[in-house]
Amino acid sequence: MGDPDKKWDFYLRTLSSSARDSNLAGDPASEALLNAVRKLCQLCKEENSEDLVARVYPHFNKLFQRSVASLPQSRSSYGLLLLDIIQFFLDFGEIVLHDADPSLRSFFRSCLSREFADLTVAEATLNFLNVNKRKLLASYPALLPQFFPLLLKLIAWNGEKLLLSFLKVFPELISPASFLPLFPSLVDLPMLVVAMERVERSSGSLIGSSIASIQNSTAPEMLLALMDEAYTGSTIGDGGADSESEDTNAIDAADPLFLELLKDENDGLAERHRTSPSMAAALQAAVNAPQSDRLKQSLKIAPGLLDVYCAIAIRDVNDSLICSLIPLLMARNDVLFPDKNYSYQVRKRLLEFMLTSFQRSPNFIALLKKPIMDRLGQAYDSSAKTELALQLCWAIGEHGGGGTSHRDAARELFENLELLLYENLSSRESALGSDSENFRKSSQSRLLCFVITAIAKLATHHHELLPRARVARSRISDVRVWRRARDYLGLIDDPAISLSVLGPSQGRVQKPGTVNWSDGGTKMIAHIPFYLLGEQEGSPFHDFSFSDIFPRT
C-alpha cells in the first residue's frame, strides 16, 4: 500500500494536466482521466476527509463544465465521466455547498440526449438512477418526471437488455405533472421506435447527435422524403419540378407528431396530433416490412409498462387526474400501433383500467357524460369503438349513470341510450344480405342487448325512468334484442327482484323484500338469477323457500 497523499497528488495532477495536455483536452473522457476521477471518488469515501473533498471539488467542477461545453463539437462519449462526477456532487454536495440539480439537468439535456443509444451509457444511467433513487426523490422530485420522454428512449432503443433496470426506476417517472403526458408516450412506444429508426436511416447513427434538435436540422427533409418513398413508391429524387414545393409544404407542416415523439422533456401536454400523413406513411411502411428486433421488443415491453402505470394510478393517483385520463384513454382505444396482438393487449388493459376507475368512483360516469355519449355515437365506426361502447353501456347501467345523486346525468345518458336503440332498430328492418352485412347486424344486436341492459338498470336505479323503459320494450322488433328486453325489462314489474338482480352491486342499502344474493354460496340459491334470465319456460325444477334468502325486517 502506498502513501494515500501520493495517490491523491497523482490523480489530482492527472486532472490538472488534462486541461493542458492536447490529447487529454481533445478527449476528456479518456481512460486515464476516467480512471483518475473514479479513484479520487473512491479515496474520498474511504478516507472520509473533508480536506480531500475540498481539494478535489474545484477540479471536478471545471472538468464537468469543460466536458459539457465540448459535447456539441465532439463525437466522443462523455456519459460515464459525467455520471461519475455527478455522483461525487451528490455524495459530497453538502460539504462543498454544491447543488447537483443544474449538473443533473445539464447531463440529461447535453449528454444523455446524444448518447441514449449507447448501451453502455444507457445501462450506467439506469444504474446511477437506481442507486441514487431515494436521494433524487428527496432532493429533486421533479427531475425524472420532467425527463421521462428521454428515459423512455433508453428502453425503446436498447430494449429488453435494460428492462429490469428500467422497471425499477419507472415508478419514479410518475408524478402529478407527468401522469397524463406519460400515458400516450407509453401507448406510442412502438411508434417512438419507428421514428428513431427512420431518423437513423436518414441521418446516420443516433450516438453523438441529439435527435431532439431535428426541428432545427435537415433531418426532417430526409425523414419525410423516406416516408414518401415508402408510402407512394416514388424515389427521393422523383417528382419533377412540382415535387420540391410539395415536399416543402409537407415539411412546413413540421409533422408535429414526430416532433412530439422525439422530444426529450415533458412539456405537460397530454393531447397529441393525430392527423399526420407522414407518420401514417411510416407506420404503413413498418407494417408492410419485416419488423426489426427493436420494434418487436417494444411491442412486448409497452403492455407491461402500462400494467405498472395502471397499478400505480389506481393505488396512488387522485381522482381528478384519473377522471382527466379516461377521455384520453377512450380517444386512444382505436388509435394504436397497427399490430394485431399489440392492439389487443393494450386495448384490453385500457378497458380494464376504465372499468376499474368507474368501479372505484362511479361519479366519473356523470362527470364524463359528454365524452361517453360521444363514444356511444361512434359505436359502429370500427370494431374497437364497438367494444368500447359495449363496456361503456355496461358501466352506465352497473353504476346507475353515476349514482342516485346524479339524476340529471342519468336522464341524459338514458336519453342517449334510447336514441341509440331506436336509430339502430330502424336500420335493421331491411333483409339480411351479404356475410359482412350479417356480421354487422349480429354485432349490432349484441350492442343493443347491452343497451337494453343499461336501460333496465338505469330505470331500476332511477324510478322516474321506469315508464320510458317500458315504452322502449314495446317498440323492439329484433327477436334477439326483444328477448333480452323481455327478460330484463320484465323484471322491472317486480321491484324487489329487479333491485336484487339489476340494482347496484356495491353500496346497496338492504331493503325488506329484496333478495340477498350474497348468501347464495351457502344457501344453494345462487342459480336463481340465471333461471330468471335464461329464457326458460315453466316452473323451476328445484325446490326452495324464499324465506331463506329474504332478509328479516
Coordinates of C-alpha atoms in Angstrom, one line a residue:
M1 CA 0.0 0.0 0.0
G2 CA 1.4 3.4 -1.0
D3 CA 1.0 6.7 0.8
P4 CA -2.5 8.0 0.3
D5 CA -1.2 11.5 -0.1
K6 CA 0.9 10.5 -3.0
K7 CA -2.2 8.8 -4.6
W8 CA -4.2 11.9 -4.2
D9 CA -1.5 14.1 -5.7
F10 CA -1.0 11.7 -8.6
Y11 CA -4.7 11.7 -9.6
L12 CA -5.1 15.4 -9.0
R13 CA -2.1 16.1 -11.3
T14 CA -3.8 13.9 -13.9
L15 CA -6.9 16.2 -13.7
S16 CA -4.8 19.3 -13.8
S17 CA -2.8 18.1 -16.8
S18 CA -6.0 17.2 -18.7
A19 CA -6.6 21.0 -19.2
R20 CA -3.1 21.4 -20.7
D21 CA -2.4 18.1 -22.5
S22 CA -3.7 18.4 -26.0
N23 CA -4.5 14.6 -26.2
L24 CA -6.5 14.7 -22.9
A25 CA -8.1 18.0 -23.8
G26 CA -9.3 16.6 -27.1
D27 CA -10.7 13.6 -25.3
P28 CA -11.8 14.5 -21.8
A29 CA -13.4 11.1 -21.4
S30 CA -10.1 9.2 -22.0
E31 CA -9.3 6.1 -20.0
A32 CA -6.7 7.8 -17.9
L33 CA -8.9 10.7 -17.0
L34 CA -11.9 8.5 -16.2
N35 CA -9.8 6.3 -14.0
A36 CA -8.4 9.3 -12.1
V37 CA -12.0 10.6 -11.4
R38 CA -13.1 7.2 -10.2
K39 CA -10.0 6.7 -8.0
L40 CA -10.5 10.1 -6.4
C41 CA -14.2 9.4 -5.7
Q42 CA -13.2 6.2 -4.1
L43 CA -10.4 7.8 -2.0
C44 CA -12.8 10.5 -0.8
K45 CA -15.2 7.8 0.5
E46 CA -12.5 5.7 2.0
E47 CA -10.6 8.4 3.8
N48 CA -13.7 10.4 4.8
S49 CA -11.6 13.5 4.6
E50 CA -13.3 16.9 4.1
D51 CA -10.0 18.4 3.2
L52 CA -9.6 15.9 0.3
V53 CA -13.1 16.6 -0.9
A54 CA -12.4 20.3 -0.8
R55 CA -9.2 19.8 -2.9
V56 CA -10.9 17.6 -5.4
Y57 CA -14.1 19.6 -5.9
P58 CA -12.7 22.5 -8.0
H59 CA -11.0 20.1 -10.4
F60 CA -14.2 18.1 -10.8
N61 CA -16.3 21.2 -11.3
K62 CA -14.1 22.6 -14.0
L63 CA -13.8 19.2 -15.7
F64 CA -17.6 18.9 -15.7
Q65 CA -18.1 22.3 -17.2
R66 CA -15.4 21.8 -19.9
S67 CA -16.9 18.4 -20.9
V68 CA -20.4 19.8 -21.2
A69 CA -19.1 22.7 -23.3
S70 CA -17.2 20.3 -25.6
L71 CA -20.2 18.0 -26.3
P72 CA -21.6 19.7 -29.4
Q73 CA -18.3 19.7 -31.1
S74 CA -17.2 16.2 -30.2
R75 CA -18.1 12.7 -31.2
S76 CA -16.6 11.2 -28.0
S77 CA -18.7 9.6 -25.3
Y78 CA -18.8 11.7 -22.1
G79 CA -21.6 9.8 -20.3
L80 CA -19.6 7.7 -17.9
L81 CA -17.3 10.5 -17.0
L82 CA -20.1 12.9 -16.2
L83 CA -22.0 10.3 -14.2
D84 CA -19.0 9.7 -12.0
I85 CA -18.6 13.4 -11.4
I86 CA -22.3 13.9 -10.6
Q87 CA -22.1 11.0 -8.2
F88 CA -19.4 13.0 -6.4
F89 CA -21.6 16.1 -6.3
L90 CA -24.5 14.0 -4.8
D91 CA -22.2 12.3 -2.2
F92 CA -20.3 15.4 -1.1
G93 CA -22.5 18.3 -2.2
E94 CA -23.3 19.3 1.4
I95 CA -19.6 19.6 2.2
V96 CA -18.7 21.8 -0.8
L97 CA -22.1 23.5 -0.9
H98 CA -22.8 22.3 -4.4
D99 CA -26.4 21.9 -5.7
A100 CA -26.4 19.0 -8.1
D101 CA -29.7 19.9 -9.8
P102 CA -28.1 22.1 -12.6
S103 CA -25.5 19.4 -13.2
L104 CA -28.1 16.7 -13.4
R105 CA -30.2 18.7 -15.9
S106 CA -27.1 19.5 -18.0
F107 CA -26.3 15.8 -18.1
F108 CA -29.8 14.9 -19.4
R109 CA -30.0 17.8 -21.9
S110 CA -26.5 17.9 -23.2
C111 CA -25.2 14.4 -22.8
L112 CA -27.9 11.7 -22.5
S113 CA -29.9 13.2 -25.3
R114 CA -26.9 12.5 -27.5
E115 CA -25.8 9.1 -26.0
F116 CA -29.0 7.3 -25.1
A117 CA -28.4 4.9 -28.0
D118 CA -25.1 3.9 -26.5
L119 CA -25.9 0.7 -24.5
T120 CA -23.0 1.3 -22.0
V121 CA -24.1 4.8 -21.2
A122 CA -27.8 3.8 -21.0
E123 CA -27.1 1.0 -18.7
A124 CA -24.8 3.2 -16.5
T125 CA -27.5 5.9 -16.4
L126 CA -30.2 3.5 -15.1
N127 CA -27.8 2.0 -12.5
F128 CA -27.0 5.6 -11.4
L129 CA -30.7 6.4 -11.1
N130 CA -31.4 3.3 -9.2
V131 CA -28.5 3.7 -6.8
N132 CA -29.5 7.3 -6.1
K133 CA -33.2 6.9 -6.3
R134 CA -34.0 7.9 -2.7
K135 CA -31.7 10.9 -2.8
L136 CA -33.1 12.1 -6.1
L137 CA -36.7 11.7 -4.9
A138 CA -36.0 13.6 -1.7
S139 CA -34.0 16.4 -3.1
Y140 CA -35.0 16.6 -6.8
P141 CA -38.5 15.1 -7.1
A142 CA -39.4 16.9 -10.3
L143 CA -36.3 15.7 -12.2
L144 CA -37.3 12.3 -13.5
P145 CA -40.9 13.2 -14.4
Q146 CA -39.5 16.1 -16.4
F147 CA -37.2 13.9 -18.5
F148 CA -39.4 10.9 -18.8
P149 CA -39.5 11.2 -22.7
L150 CA -35.7 10.9 -22.8
L151 CA -35.7 8.0 -20.4
L152 CA -38.3 6.2 -22.5
K153 CA -35.8 6.4 -25.4
L154 CA -33.4 4.3 -23.3
I155 CA -35.8 1.4 -23.1
A156 CA -37.3 1.9 -26.6
W157 CA -33.9 1.8 -28.3
N158 CA -32.0 -0.7 -26.1
G159 CA -34.9 -3.0 -25.4
E160 CA -35.1 -5.9 -23.1
K161 CA -31.5 -5.8 -22.1
L162 CA -32.4 -2.8 -19.9
L163 CA -35.9 -3.8 -18.9
L164 CA -35.2 -5.0 -15.4
S165 CA -33.2 -1.9 -14.5
F166 CA -35.8 0.4 -16.2
L167 CA -38.7 -1.2 -14.3
K168 CA -37.0 -0.3 -11.0
V169 CA -36.9 3.4 -11.9
F170 CA -40.1 3.6 -13.9
P171 CA -42.5 4.3 -11.0
E172 CA -40.4 7.4 -10.2
L173 CA -41.3 8.9 -13.6
I174 CA -44.9 9.2 -12.5
S175 CA -45.9 12.4 -10.8
P176 CA -48.9 14.8 -11.0
A177 CA -47.1 16.7 -13.6
S178 CA -46.2 13.7 -15.8
F179 CA -49.1 11.4 -15.2
L180 CA -51.3 12.5 -18.1
P181 CA -48.5 13.1 -20.7
L182 CA -46.9 9.8 -19.8
F183 CA -49.9 7.8 -20.9
P184 CA -49.7 8.5 -24.7
S185 CA -45.9 8.1 -24.6
L186 CA -46.3 4.5 -23.2
V187 CA -49.0 3.6 -25.7
D188 CA -46.8 5.1 -28.5
L189 CA -43.6 3.3 -27.5
P190 CA -43.5 1.3 -30.8
M191 CA -44.2 4.4 -32.7
L192 CA -41.2 6.0 -31.0
V193 CA -39.1 3.1 -32.2
V194 CA -40.3 3.6 -35.7
A195 CA -39.5 7.3 -35.6
M196 CA -36.0 6.7 -34.2
E197 CA -35.2 4.0 -36.7
R198 CA -36.3 6.4 -39.5
V199 CA -34.0 9.1 -38.2
E200 CA -31.1 6.7 -38.0
R201 CA -31.7 5.5 -41.6
S202 CA -31.9 9.1 -42.9
S203 CA -29.1 10.8 -40.9
G204 CA -26.8 8.0 -39.6
S205 CA -26.0 6.7 -36.1
L206 CA -28.0 8.3 -33.2
I207 CA -25.0 8.2 -30.9
G208 CA -23.4 11.6 -30.7
S209 CA -26.3 13.7 -32.1
S210 CA -29.4 14.9 -30.4
I211 CA -32.4 13.9 -32.4
A212 CA -34.5 16.3 -30.3
S213 CA -32.9 19.0 -32.4
I214 CA -34.5 17.5 -35.5
Q215 CA -36.7 20.6 -35.9
N216 CA -33.7 22.8 -36.4
S217 CA -31.8 20.4 -38.7
T218 CA -32.0 19.0 -42.2
A219 CA -33.2 15.7 -40.8
P220 CA -37.0 16.3 -41.4
E221 CA -36.4 16.8 -45.1
M222 CA -34.7 13.4 -45.4
L223 CA -37.1 11.8 -43.0
L224 CA -40.2 12.9 -44.8
A225 CA -38.7 12.0 -48.1
L226 CA -38.1 8.5 -47.0
M227 CA -41.7 8.2 -45.7
D228 CA -43.0 9.5 -49.1
E229 CA -40.9 6.8 -50.8
A230 CA -42.4 4.1 -48.5
Y231 CA -45.9 5.4 -49.0
T232 CA -46.1 6.3 -52.7
G233 CA -43.3 4.1 -54.1
S234 CA -41.5 7.1 -55.6
T235 CA -37.8 7.7 -55.0
I236 CA -36.4 10.7 -53.2
G237 CA -35.3 12.4 -56.4
D238 CA -38.6 11.7 -58.3
G239 CA -41.5 14.0 -58.7
G240 CA -40.5 16.6 -61.3
A241 CA -40.5 20.3 -60.8
D242 CA -43.6 20.4 -58.6
S243 CA -42.2 17.8 -56.1
E244 CA -39.9 20.3 -54.4
S245 CA -42.6 22.7 -53.5
E246 CA -44.9 19.9 -52.3
D247 CA -42.2 18.5 -50.1
T248 CA -41.5 21.9 -48.7
N249 CA -45.1 22.3 -47.8
A250 CA -45.1 18.9 -46.0
I251 CA -42.0 19.9 -44.1
D252 CA -43.6 23.2 -43.2
A253 CA -46.4 21.2 -41.6
A254 CA -43.4 20.1 -39.4
D255 CA -45.0 16.8 -38.7
P256 CA -45.8 17.6 -35.1
L257 CA -46.4 14.0 -34.1
F258 CA -42.8 13.2 -35.0
L259 CA -41.5 16.1 -33.1
E260 CA -43.6 15.1 -30.0
L261 CA -42.4 11.5 -30.2
L262 CA -38.8 12.6 -30.4
K263 CA -38.8 15.2 -27.6
D264 CA -36.6 14.9 -24.6
E265 CA -38.6 16.7 -21.9
N266 CA -42.1 16.7 -20.6
D267 CA -44.0 19.7 -21.9
G268 CA -47.1 18.9 -19.9
L269 CA -49.3 18.3 -22.9
A270 CA -51.3 15.0 -23.0
E271 CA -53.0 15.6 -26.3
R272 CA -51.1 14.7 -29.4
H273 CA -51.6 15.5 -33.0
R274 CA -53.3 12.6 -34.8
T275 CA -53.6 13.9 -38.4
S276 CA -50.0 13.1 -39.6
P277 CA -49.7 11.9 -43.2
S278 CA -46.0 11.2 -42.9
M279 CA -46.5 9.3 -39.6
A280 CA -49.2 7.2 -41.3
A281 CA -46.8 6.5 -44.1
A282 CA -44.1 5.5 -41.7
L283 CA -46.4 3.2 -39.8
Q284 CA -47.7 1.7 -43.1
A285 CA -44.1 1.0 -44.2
A286 CA -43.3 -0.5 -40.8
V287 CA -46.3 -2.9 -41.0
N288 CA -45.5 -3.9 -44.6
A289 CA -41.8 -4.5 -43.9
P290 CA -40.4 -7.2 -41.6
Q291 CA -40.3 -5.9 -38.0
S292 CA -36.9 -5.1 -36.6
D293 CA -35.9 -6.8 -33.3
R294 CA -36.1 -3.5 -31.6
L295 CA -39.7 -3.0 -32.7
K296 CA -40.6 -6.5 -31.7
Q297 CA -39.2 -5.9 -28.2
S298 CA -41.1 -2.6 -27.8
L299 CA -44.3 -4.4 -28.7
K300 CA -43.7 -6.7 -25.8
I301 CA -42.4 -4.1 -23.4
A302 CA -45.2 -1.5 -23.7
P303 CA -48.1 -3.6 -22.3
G304 CA -46.0 -4.4 -19.2
L305 CA -45.2 -0.8 -18.6
L306 CA -48.9 0.0 -19.0
D307 CA -49.6 -2.6 -16.3
V308 CA -47.3 -0.8 -13.9
Y309 CA -48.7 2.6 -14.8
C310 CA -52.3 1.5 -14.3
A311 CA -51.5 -0.2 -10.9
I312 CA -49.8 2.9 -9.6
A313 CA -52.7 5.1 -10.9
I314 CA -55.3 3.0 -9.0
R315 CA -53.2 3.0 -5.9
D316 CA -51.7 6.4 -5.7
V317 CA -53.2 8.9 -8.1
N318 CA -56.0 11.3 -7.1
D319 CA -59.5 11.1 -8.6
S320 CA -59.1 14.4 -10.5
L321 CA -56.2 13.1 -12.6
I322 CA -57.8 9.7 -13.2
C323 CA -61.0 11.4 -14.3
S324 CA -58.9 13.5 -16.7
L325 CA -57.2 10.4 -18.1
I326 CA -60.3 8.5 -19.0
P327 CA -61.3 10.7 -22.0
L328 CA -57.7 10.3 -23.3
L329 CA -58.0 6.5 -22.8
M330 CA -61.2 6.4 -24.8
A331 CA -59.7 8.5 -27.6
R332 CA -56.7 6.2 -27.9
N333 CA -58.7 3.0 -27.7
D334 CA -58.7 2.7 -31.5
V335 CA -55.6 4.7 -32.3
L336 CA -52.8 2.2 -31.6
F337 CA -49.8 0.8 -33.4
P338 CA -51.2 -1.4 -36.2
D339 CA -50.1 -4.7 -34.8
K340 CA -53.0 -7.1 -34.1
N341 CA -51.6 -8.7 -30.9
Y342 CA -50.3 -5.4 -29.6
S343 CA -53.6 -3.7 -30.2
Y344 CA -55.4 -6.4 -28.4
Q345 CA -53.1 -6.4 -25.4
V346 CA -53.2 -2.6 -25.0
R347 CA -56.9 -2.3 -25.6
K348 CA -57.6 -5.0 -23.0
R349 CA -55.6 -3.1 -20.4
L350 CA -57.2 0.3 -21.2
L351 CA -60.8 -1.1 -20.9
E352 CA -59.9 -2.9 -17.7
F353 CA -58.5 0.3 -16.2
M354 CA -61.5 2.3 -17.3
L355 CA -63.9 -0.1 -15.7
T356 CA -61.8 -0.3 -12.5
S357 CA -61.9 3.5 -12.3
F358 CA -65.6 3.6 -12.7
Q359 CA -65.9 0.9 -10.0
R360 CA -63.8 3.0 -7.6
S361 CA -65.5 6.3 -8.4
P362 CA -69.0 5.8 -10.1
N363 CA -69.5 9.6 -10.2
F364 CA -67.0 9.7 -13.0
I365 CA -69.8 8.5 -15.3
A366 CA -71.8 11.6 -14.5
L367 CA -68.8 13.9 -14.8
L368 CA -67.8 12.4 -18.1
K369 CA -71.3 12.0 -19.7
K370 CA -70.4 14.2 -22.7
P371 CA -67.4 12.1 -23.9
I372 CA -69.2 8.9 -23.0
M373 CA -72.2 9.9 -25.2
D374 CA -69.8 10.9 -28.0
R375 CA -68.3 7.4 -27.9
L376 CA -71.7 5.8 -27.9
G377 CA -72.5 7.7 -31.0
Q378 CA -69.4 6.3 -32.7
A379 CA -70.2 2.7 -31.8
Y380 CA -70.2 1.5 -35.4
D381 CA -67.2 3.3 -36.8
S382 CA -64.9 0.4 -36.0
S383 CA -64.8 -2.9 -34.1
A384 CA -62.6 -1.2 -31.4
K385 CA -65.2 1.6 -30.9
T386 CA -68.0 -1.0 -30.8
E387 CA -66.2 -2.8 -27.9
L388 CA -65.7 0.4 -26.1
A389 CA -69.4 1.3 -26.5
L390 CA -70.3 -2.2 -25.0
Q391 CA -68.1 -1.6 -22.0
L392 CA -69.5 2.0 -21.5
C393 CA -73.1 0.6 -21.7
W394 CA -72.3 -1.9 -19.0
A395 CA -70.7 0.7 -16.8
I396 CA -73.6 3.2 -17.2
G397 CA -76.1 0.5 -16.1
E398 CA -73.9 -1.1 -13.4
H399 CA -73.3 2.2 -11.7
G400 CA -76.6 3.9 -12.3
G401 CA -75.3 6.6 -14.5
G402 CA -73.1 7.9 -11.7
G403 CA -75.4 7.1 -8.7
T404 CA -78.6 8.3 -7.2
S405 CA -77.3 11.8 -6.6
H406 CA -76.7 12.3 -10.3
R407 CA -80.3 12.1 -11.6
D408 CA -79.9 14.7 -14.4
A409 CA -76.8 13.0 -15.8
A410 CA -78.6 9.6 -15.6
R411 CA -81.5 11.0 -17.5
E412 CA -79.2 12.4 -20.3
L413 CA -77.5 9.1 -20.5
F414 CA -80.8 7.3 -20.6
E415 CA -82.0 9.5 -23.5
N416 CA -78.8 8.8 -25.4
L417 CA -79.2 5.1 -24.9
E418 CA -82.8 5.4 -26.1
L419 CA -81.7 7.3 -29.2
L420 CA -79.0 4.7 -29.9
L421 CA -81.6 1.9 -29.6
Y422 CA -84.3 3.4 -31.8
E423 CA -81.8 4.5 -34.5
N424 CA -80.3 1.1 -34.8
L425 CA -83.6 -0.8 -34.7
S426 CA -84.9 1.3 -37.6
S427 CA -81.7 0.4 -39.6
R428 CA -82.3 -3.3 -39.1
E429 CA -85.6 -3.5 -40.9
S430 CA -84.0 -4.4 -44.2
A431 CA -83.5 -8.1 -45.1
L432 CA -80.2 -9.8 -44.5
G433 CA -77.7 -9.5 -47.2
S434 CA -74.0 -10.4 -47.6
D435 CA -72.0 -12.2 -44.9
S436 CA -70.3 -8.9 -43.9
E437 CA -73.8 -7.3 -43.5
N438 CA -75.0 -10.3 -41.5
F439 CA -71.9 -10.0 -39.2
R440 CA -72.6 -6.3 -38.8
K441 CA -76.1 -6.9 -37.8
S442 CA -75.1 -9.6 -35.4
S443 CA -72.7 -7.1 -33.8
Q444 CA -75.5 -4.5 -33.8
S445 CA -77.8 -6.9 -31.9
R446 CA -75.0 -7.6 -29.4
L447 CA -74.6 -3.9 -28.7
L448 CA -78.4 -3.4 -28.5
C449 CA -78.6 -6.1 -25.9
F450 CA -76.1 -4.2 -23.8
V451 CA -78.1 -1.0 -24.4
I452 CA -81.3 -2.8 -23.2
T453 CA -79.4 -4.0 -20.1
A454 CA -78.2 -0.5 -19.3
I455 CA -81.7 1.0 -19.8
A456 CA -83.2 -1.6 -17.4
K457 CA -80.5 -0.9 -14.8
L458 CA -80.9 2.8 -15.1
A459 CA -84.6 2.5 -14.6
T460 CA -84.0 0.4 -11.6
H461 CA -81.7 3.0 -10.1
H462 CA -83.9 5.9 -11.0
H463 CA -87.6 5.1 -10.8
E464 CA -88.7 8.1 -12.7
L465 CA -87.3 6.4 -15.8
L466 CA -89.5 3.3 -15.4
P467 CA -92.3 4.4 -17.8
R468 CA -89.9 5.2 -20.6
A469 CA -88.1 1.9 -20.1
R470 CA -91.5 0.0 -20.6
V471 CA -92.1 2.0 -23.8
A472 CA -88.7 1.0 -25.1
R473 CA -89.6 -2.6 -24.6
S474 CA -92.8 -2.3 -26.6
R475 CA -91.0 -0.8 -29.7
I476 CA -88.5 -3.6 -30.2
S477 CA -88.9 -5.8 -33.3
D478 CA -85.5 -7.6 -33.4
V479 CA -86.0 -11.1 -31.9
R480 CA -82.7 -11.4 -30.1
V481 CA -83.0 -7.9 -28.6
W482 CA -86.7 -8.4 -27.8
R483 CA -85.8 -11.5 -25.7
R484 CA -83.3 -9.5 -23.8
A485 CA -85.8 -6.7 -23.3
R486 CA -88.4 -9.3 -22.2
D487 CA -86.1 -10.8 -19.6
Y488 CA -84.6 -7.6 -18.2
L489 CA -87.3 -5.0 -18.6
G490 CA -89.8 -7.6 -17.5
L491 CA -88.1 -7.7 -14.1
I492 CA -89.0 -4.0 -13.6
D493 CA -92.6 -5.1 -12.8
D494 CA -91.3 -6.9 -9.7
P495 CA -89.4 -4.2 -7.8
A496 CA -87.9 -6.5 -5.2
I497 CA -86.4 -8.9 -7.6
S498 CA -85.5 -6.1 -10.0
L499 CA -83.5 -4.3 -7.4
S500 CA -81.7 -7.5 -6.4
V501 CA -80.8 -8.5 -9.9
L502 CA -80.4 -5.2 -11.7
G503 CA -79.6 -2.9 -8.8
P504 CA -76.1 -1.7 -7.8
S505 CA -73.6 -4.4 -6.9
Q506 CA -71.9 -2.1 -4.3
G507 CA -73.1 0.3 -1.7
R508 CA -76.6 -1.3 -1.8
V509 CA -78.9 -0.4 1.1
Q510 CA -80.7 -3.7 2.0
K511 CA -84.5 -3.2 2.0
P512 CA -87.3 -5.5 3.1
G513 CA -88.3 -7.8 0.3
T514 CA -85.0 -7.7 -1.7
V515 CA -83.1 -10.8 -2.3
N516 CA -79.7 -11.1 -0.6
W517 CA -77.8 -12.8 -3.4
S518 CA -74.5 -12.8 -1.5
D519 CA -75.9 -15.6 0.6
G520 CA -76.2 -17.8 -2.4
G521 CA -73.0 -19.6 -1.9
T522 CA -74.1 -21.1 1.4
K523 CA -77.9 -21.4 0.7
M524 CA -77.7 -23.1 -2.7
I525 CA -79.8 -20.4 -4.4
A526 CA -77.1 -18.7 -6.5
H527 CA -78.7 -20.0 -9.7
I528 CA -81.9 -18.1 -9.3
P529 CA -81.0 -15.1 -11.4
F530 CA -79.7 -17.4 -14.1
Y531 CA -83.1 -19.1 -14.1
L532 CA -85.0 -15.8 -14.3
L533 CA -82.9 -14.6 -17.2
G534 CA -82.3 -17.9 -19.0
E535 CA -85.4 -17.8 -21.2
Q536 CA -86.8 -21.0 -19.6
E537 CA -90.4 -21.8 -19.6
G538 CA -92.5 -23.3 -16.7
S539 CA -91.6 -23.8 -13.1
P540 CA -88.1 -24.3 -11.9
F541 CA -87.1 -27.9 -11.3
H542 CA -85.7 -27.2 -7.9
D543 CA -87.4 -26.6 -4.6
F544 CA -86.5 -23.9 -2.1
S545 CA -88.0 -21.3 0.2
F546 CA -87.6 -17.6 -0.4
S547 CA -87.8 -17.1 3.3
D548 CA -84.2 -18.5 3.4
I549 CA -83.0 -15.5 1.4
F550 CA -85.4 -12.7 2.2
P551 CA -83.8 -10.5 4.9
R552 CA -85.8 -10.3 8.1
T553 CA -87.3 -6.9 8.8

